[in-house]
Amino acid sequence: MTKTWNNKAWFMVLPVLLLVAFNAVIPLMTVVNYSVQETFGNNLFFFEGVRWYEEVLASSRFHAALGRQFLFTFIILAIEIPLGVAVALAMPRSGPWVSVCLVFMALPLLVPWNVVGAMWNIFALPDIGLLGRSINALGIDYNFTQQPLSAWFTVVLMDVWHWTSLVVLLAYAGLRSIPDAYYQAAKIDGASRLAVFRYIQLPKMSRVLTIAVLLRFIDSFMIYTEPFVLTGGGPGNATTFLSIDLVKAALGEFNLGIAAAMSIIYFLMTLLVCWVFYTAMTNYYDGER
Amino acid sequence: MAQVKQDAARNRGILLRDSGPAQAAAGASDRAAGTRARRRRGREGGGFWWIVPTLYIVFLMLPIYWLINMSFKTTNEILGGFSLWPQNFTIESYVEIFTNPVWYNGYVSSITYVLINTVISVTVALPAAYAFSRYRFLGDKHLFFWLLTNRMAPPAIFALPFYQLYSAIGLFDTPWAVALAHCLFNIPLAVWILEGFMSGVPKEIDETAYIDGYSWPRFFVKIFMPLIASGIGVTAFFCFMFSWVELLLAKTLTAVDAKPIAAVMTRTASTSGYELGLLAAAGVLTIVPGAVVIWFVRNYIAKGFALGRV
């Protein structure tokens, strides 16, 4: 669609701008402020320059949290995206079952995040939970409150439970937008199921899949509540992801400078990834127009 | 070329969906042909295509079933042993929640700030999304990106500054504080979704309306908003959803009066030992509003998750 140049459109975005700026700029500047100052209480602050940043970037604790974060995000993307696409491909394309499927699949997305954690906690407890009990019955020693591996398994499974539906819904929306003529043409050409997927369905889904990867990356990168309720970041620090570590430093240990510097670094990383995805996406749209 | 055709098809789809009975007949014959084609495809994929979604849904329902199961047990029974369904069926936990003001006030305050937030987000996002979908203006792309970054900023970063900010302006521990704070990620999301839906409406409609002498506000309310009604519904649903499930900020910005239900649950879990039955019942009740809302938007939900851009 061609757009007209009109600077008066600024008036239409002004309310949005003010509200979001109030919520984004003021707190962000507060964080920036903390990140360059040292305090000894009594509201006395001293300028410290980039000392906190140096400390955070050199600390092995931050590296460990960051490593865990990337590993987690990578694992859940590697599971959720293919699984979501597979489920979407297998879903009925029309009929009464579509609504039923969609409603059931969307359900986990509307469960408050701490309830997700609590639910998985009682589901996975080794003595009274269905999952924990079943795994132990299979002869595998499983206790997510004590074994790091079990904890990871539970957190990943919980995230798959919670968010794969998002990928399913996105991929399904993409699949539904494919006109039947495409499939008929493929049939006349005698295309195999694989070829239909590779040359018709995948390209038509690429736009929504980009959104899916973007949203899943971002949301898993800032995951806090669910693992916090489920494992509390433990056992030890095994499931302490970036946000959990950040809140621990800020509210638990009251290391304001460290926490703020960590926030800024964390925020800049998210920003960078967003920018890459956003550029890729807008280029894609512009190419389509 | 194929692209042009497909765009045309997409636009036609939108018009069909929103048009009156006159075009419905044509649409019906189209759809019938589509259904036939789909049935043929379904057979080609083998007869077992339904197994995958079924297994997936079973997987999704298991933890929820377990939660419901627990909510009908007494705490003693839960801790005492393992059973697939309640042996001593009890609704004690639910009675406790509905009679104890601490519990039901949690629900009331959660719903209050979620509704306030949904109304604010959709209202301010509507004109902004229109501006982004119809006009180019100084810094528009940068502004759009900046909005998106706020959807993507980890709330953990903002927890402490938010606490100070809302204490400073005297809104701490009111539903308004949470409602306004959730605007941080809900307004960008609302703009994003609405912009997708609005871009699907051909610009000729605007131009025709202006020629017919409509002013912008009148055109927007009388003609444009009905055209994207489904998009507005979906947007409201998403604002509701993300405000409903968020806890970190909601917990940080409230103390006693406006405590959301999710925070009441956390407190119960930590202070009064392990009242698992009660916790489970409260959990079940937090799922109910979501399930009700999904039912209303079920036909648009897939498109909504694609941010209106399919």
mmCIF file of C-alpha atoms in Angstrom, chain B residues 9 12 39 60 67 112 137 150 228 235 267 274:
data_model
loop_
_atom_site.group_PDB
_atom_site.id
_atom_site.type_symbol
_atom_site.label_atom_id
_atom_site.label_comp_id
_atom_site.label_asym_id
_atom_site.label_seq_id
_atom_site.Cartn_x
_atom_site.Cartn_y
_atom_site.Cartn_z
ATOM 1 C CA ALA B 9 -7.595 -12.661 -2.909
ATOM 2 C CA ARG B 12 -11.530 -10.043 -1.214
ATOM 3 C CA ARG B 39 -11.230 -33.176 2.067
ATOM 4 C CA LEU B 60 -1.567 -29.998 27.275
ATOM 5 C CA LEU B 67 -4.458 -29.297 39.063
ATOM 6 C CA THR B 112 -10.118 -4.422 37.663
ATOM 7 C CA PHE B 137 5.748 10.795 8.825
ATOM 8 C CA ASN B 150 9.240 -1.928 24.944
ATOM 9 C CA ILE B 228 -11.865 -3.964 11.619
ATOM 10 C CA THR B 235 -6.506 -6.896 20.193
ATOM 11 C CA ARG B 267 1.941 -15.650 49.501
ATOM 12 C CA TYR B 274 1.821 -26.007 51.843
#
